[in-house]
Structure formats: structure tokens, C-alpha cells
GROMACS .gro file of C-alpha atoms in nm:
model
  146
    1MET     CA    1   0.482  -0.446   2.002
    2LEU     CA    2   0.321  -0.682   2.256
    3GLY     CA    3   0.095  -0.832   1.989
    4LEU     CA    4  -0.084  -0.503   1.926
    5GLY     CA    5  -0.026  -0.514   1.550
    6ASN     CA    6   0.196  -0.211   1.485
    7TYR     CA    7   0.520  -0.388   1.408
    8ASP     CA    8   0.818  -0.190   1.287
    9VAL     CA    9   0.826  -0.145   0.909
   10ASN     CA   10   1.188  -0.267   0.906
   11VAL     CA   11   1.067  -0.612   1.016
   12ILE     CA   12   0.826  -0.619   0.722
   13MET     CA   13   1.096  -0.499   0.480
   14ALA     CA   14   1.341  -0.767   0.598
   15ALA     CA   15   1.079  -1.041   0.566
   16LEU     CA   16   0.997  -0.930   0.212
   17GLN     CA   17   1.365  -0.917   0.116
   18ASN     CA   18   1.402  -1.278   0.235
   19LYS     CA   19   1.136  -1.364  -0.027
   20GLU     CA   20   1.318  -1.156  -0.295
   21CYS     CA   21   1.045  -0.895  -0.280
   22ASP     CA   22   1.045  -0.529  -0.195
   23ALA     CA   23   0.802  -0.278  -0.047
   24VAL     CA   24   0.748   0.048  -0.233
   25TRP     CA   25   0.601   0.337  -0.036
   26TRP     CA   26   0.304   0.488  -0.221
   27ASP     CA   27   0.284   0.867  -0.215
   28LYS     CA   28  -0.086   0.918  -0.143
   29ARG     CA   29  -0.084   1.246  -0.334
   30ARG     CA   30  -0.061   1.034  -0.651
   31ASN     CA   31  -0.361   0.918  -0.849
   32LEU     CA   32  -0.424   0.548  -0.788
   33GLN     CA   33  -0.492   0.507  -1.160
   34GLN     CA   34  -0.111   0.523  -1.199
   35LEU     CA   35  -0.078   0.186  -1.024
   36GLN     CA   36   0.004  -0.106  -1.252
   37LEU     CA   37  -0.191  -0.355  -1.040
   38ASP     CA   38  -0.087  -0.654  -1.255
   39SER     CA   39   0.274  -0.599  -1.140
   40ILE     CA   40   0.190  -0.585  -0.770
   41ILE     CA   41   0.187  -0.896  -0.550
   42GLY     CA   42  -0.012  -0.728  -0.277
   43VAL     CA   43  -0.064  -0.417  -0.071
   44ILE     CA   44   0.022  -0.354   0.293
   45MET     CA   45  -0.152  -0.069   0.472
   46ASN     CA   46  -0.066   0.079   0.808
   47MET     CA   47  -0.376   0.243   0.944
   48PRO     CA   48  -0.531   0.371   1.264
   49SER     CA   49  -0.739   0.106   1.437
   50PRO     CA   50  -0.945   0.121   1.758
   51ILE     CA   51  -0.822  -0.079   2.055
   52GLN     CA   52  -1.058  -0.350   2.178
   53LEU     CA   53  -1.056  -0.467   2.540
   54GLY     CA   54  -1.283  -0.767   2.521
   55PHE     CA   55  -1.613  -0.635   2.387
   56VAL     CA   56  -1.531  -0.274   2.475
   57SER     CA   57  -1.384  -0.041   2.213
   58VAL     CA   58  -1.149   0.214   2.372
   59PRO     CA   59  -1.144   0.562   2.210
   60ILE     CA   60  -0.769   0.531   2.155
   61ARG     CA   61  -0.638   0.444   1.812
   62ARG     CA   62  -0.320   0.249   1.744
   63LYS     CA   63  -0.166   0.170   1.409
   64HIS     CA   64  -0.239  -0.171   1.259
   65TRP     CA   65  -0.103  -0.347   0.948
   66ILE     CA   66  -0.344  -0.503   0.701
   67THR     CA   67  -0.279  -0.683   0.374
   68ILE     CA   68  -0.477  -0.675   0.051
   69ARG     CA   69  -0.418  -0.940  -0.210
   70GLN     CA   70  -0.575  -1.055  -0.534
   71ILE     CA   71  -0.686  -1.418  -0.544
   72ASP     CA   72  -0.863  -1.554  -0.854
   73ASN     CA   73  -0.936  -1.204  -0.995
   74THR     CA   74  -1.089  -1.080  -0.669
   75TYR     CA   75  -0.912  -0.857  -0.417
   76TYR     CA   76  -0.944  -0.946  -0.049
   77ASN     CA   77  -0.879  -0.762   0.275
   78LEU     CA   78  -0.674  -1.012   0.478
   79ASP     CA   79  -0.682  -0.814   0.804
   80SER     CA   80  -0.607  -1.044   1.098
   81LYS     CA   81  -0.880  -0.868   1.299
   82LEU     CA   82  -1.148  -1.001   1.062
   83ASN     CA   83  -1.313  -1.340   1.120
   84LYS     CA   84  -1.247  -1.430   0.756
   85PRO     CA   85  -1.103  -1.257   0.447
   86GLN     CA   86  -1.329  -0.977   0.325
   87SER     CA   87  -1.395  -0.957  -0.049
   88ILE     CA   88  -1.327  -0.610  -0.192
   89GLY     CA   89  -1.396  -0.691  -0.557
   90ASP     CA   90  -1.229  -0.624  -0.890
   91THR     CA   91  -0.955  -0.379  -0.992
   92GLU     CA   92  -1.177  -0.071  -0.986
   93ALA     CA   93  -1.327  -0.171  -0.652
   94VAL     CA   94  -0.984  -0.208  -0.493
   95ARG     CA   95  -0.876   0.133  -0.628
   96LYS     CA   96  -1.187   0.290  -0.470
   97TYR     CA   97  -1.125   0.103  -0.144
   98LEU     CA   98  -0.762   0.220  -0.132
   99GLN     CA   99  -0.863   0.578  -0.215
  100THR     CA  100  -1.112   0.578   0.072
  101GLN     CA  101  -0.859   0.434   0.318
  102LEU     CA  102  -0.584   0.676   0.213
  103LYS     CA  103  -0.808   0.970   0.310
  104VAL     CA  104  -0.787   0.854   0.673
  105LYS     CA  105  -0.529   1.056   0.864
  106GLY     CA  106  -0.222   0.845   0.934
  107CYS     CA  107  -0.293   0.575   0.675
  108GLU     CA  108   0.014   0.464   0.479
  109LEU     CA  109   0.037   0.231   0.180
  110LEU     CA  110   0.317  -0.004   0.076
  111LEU     CA  111   0.316  -0.196  -0.251
  112VAL     CA  112   0.462  -0.546  -0.234
  113VAL     CA  113   0.645  -0.626  -0.556
  114GLU     CA  114   0.919  -0.854  -0.684
  115LYS     CA  115   1.266  -0.700  -0.656
  116GLU     CA  116   1.296  -0.658  -1.034
  117VAL     CA  117   0.961  -0.478  -1.049
  118ALA     CA  118   1.077  -0.238  -0.776
  119ASP     CA  119   1.414  -0.177  -0.942
  120ASN     CA  120   1.253  -0.104  -1.281
  121ARG     CA  121   0.952   0.082  -1.135
  122LYS     CA  122   0.715  -0.148  -1.325
  123TRP     CA  123   0.455  -0.099  -1.050
  124LEU     CA  124   0.385   0.239  -1.210
  125ARG     CA  125   0.192   0.269  -1.536
  126GLU     CA  126   0.397   0.402  -1.826
  127GLU     CA  127   0.225   0.742  -1.838
  128GLY     CA  128   0.281   0.785  -1.463
  129ALA     CA  129   0.648   0.696  -1.497
  130GLN     CA  130   0.692   0.943  -1.785
  131ALA     CA  131   0.521   1.223  -1.591
  132GLU     CA  132   0.741   1.150  -1.290
  133GLU     CA  133   1.053   1.160  -1.507
  134ARG     CA  134   0.951   1.499  -1.655
  135MET     CA  135   0.887   1.636  -1.304
  136SER     CA  136   1.231   1.520  -1.192
  137GLU     CA  137   1.392   1.688  -1.494
  138LEU     CA  138   1.208   2.014  -1.417
  139GLN     CA  139   1.323   2.001  -1.055
  140ASP     CA  140   1.683   1.939  -1.167
  141SER     CA  141   1.661   2.236  -1.407
  142ALA     CA  142   1.521   2.460  -1.134
  143SER     CA  143   1.798   2.354  -0.894
  144ALA     CA  144   2.067   2.421  -1.155
  145ALA     CA  145   1.923   2.767  -1.227
  146SER     CA  146   1.934   2.870  -0.860
   0.00000   0.00000   0.00000
């Protein structure tokens, strides 16, 4: 830890639970169009980040947590390494931003949602939830046949 930014995910999960929220791991193989962004409080990403020693960037990468949140219809990157919040833009802009970041090896995405939203999977658009349910049924059928 030592203030390097890669805190254990369990610390984040416990902090969210204290606020009656939950973190849902996003499978990056999914299409981001399946996200129901209106149901999501924010996004937490764990991503590789270069280490800075003063003004010198070391060619070693460590993981770093960043947060993305919508404020007044605009999404912002609230990375603590930035001098100020960075505007990402509207819904489509944030989907493109997330898609680009998820292509980076080692990048992980957590959705921050209210507990009820997590329990009822309301963070997923209806068509995505239905497709997931059909896939689960097919997997159950295949397991039963074996």
C-alpha cells in the first residue's frame, strides 16, 4: 500500500457496503451498450499506471484506482493523480472512454450501485439481462446432458 494507490479491493467493497452500496465486477467481454448507466452511481477502474519519482517516470507500472462519476449530465474522471477532474462528456463519450480503457491489459472495471440495484441486476439493460438468462439456461441444459 504505502500510498501507491493500489489498495485491496476488499477495502473498497467494505467502504461501499457501509454506504449501502455494492460493487459489481464488469466482465469486459460484454458490450458496454448493455450497461444501464442511469442505475449506476459511478465506476471504479483498476488500471496500470506509471510510477513517478518526482518529474521522472519509471518504466514500471503499478495498479491504480480511478473513479468516474456523472455530475450534471457530464461524466468526469476523478483520478487523484489529475490536477482537477477531467471532463469525459456524455453517455456515449463515457462508453467510448471505458471501451478504450478496458482494452489495456490488466484494466478492471467495477460498477458502483445501490444494494437493491445490485441484487436485482438493474445495472444491466433488459435485453442484456434476458440474453444472460438464456445463456445460463443453455449452460444448465448442457451440464444436465453430460
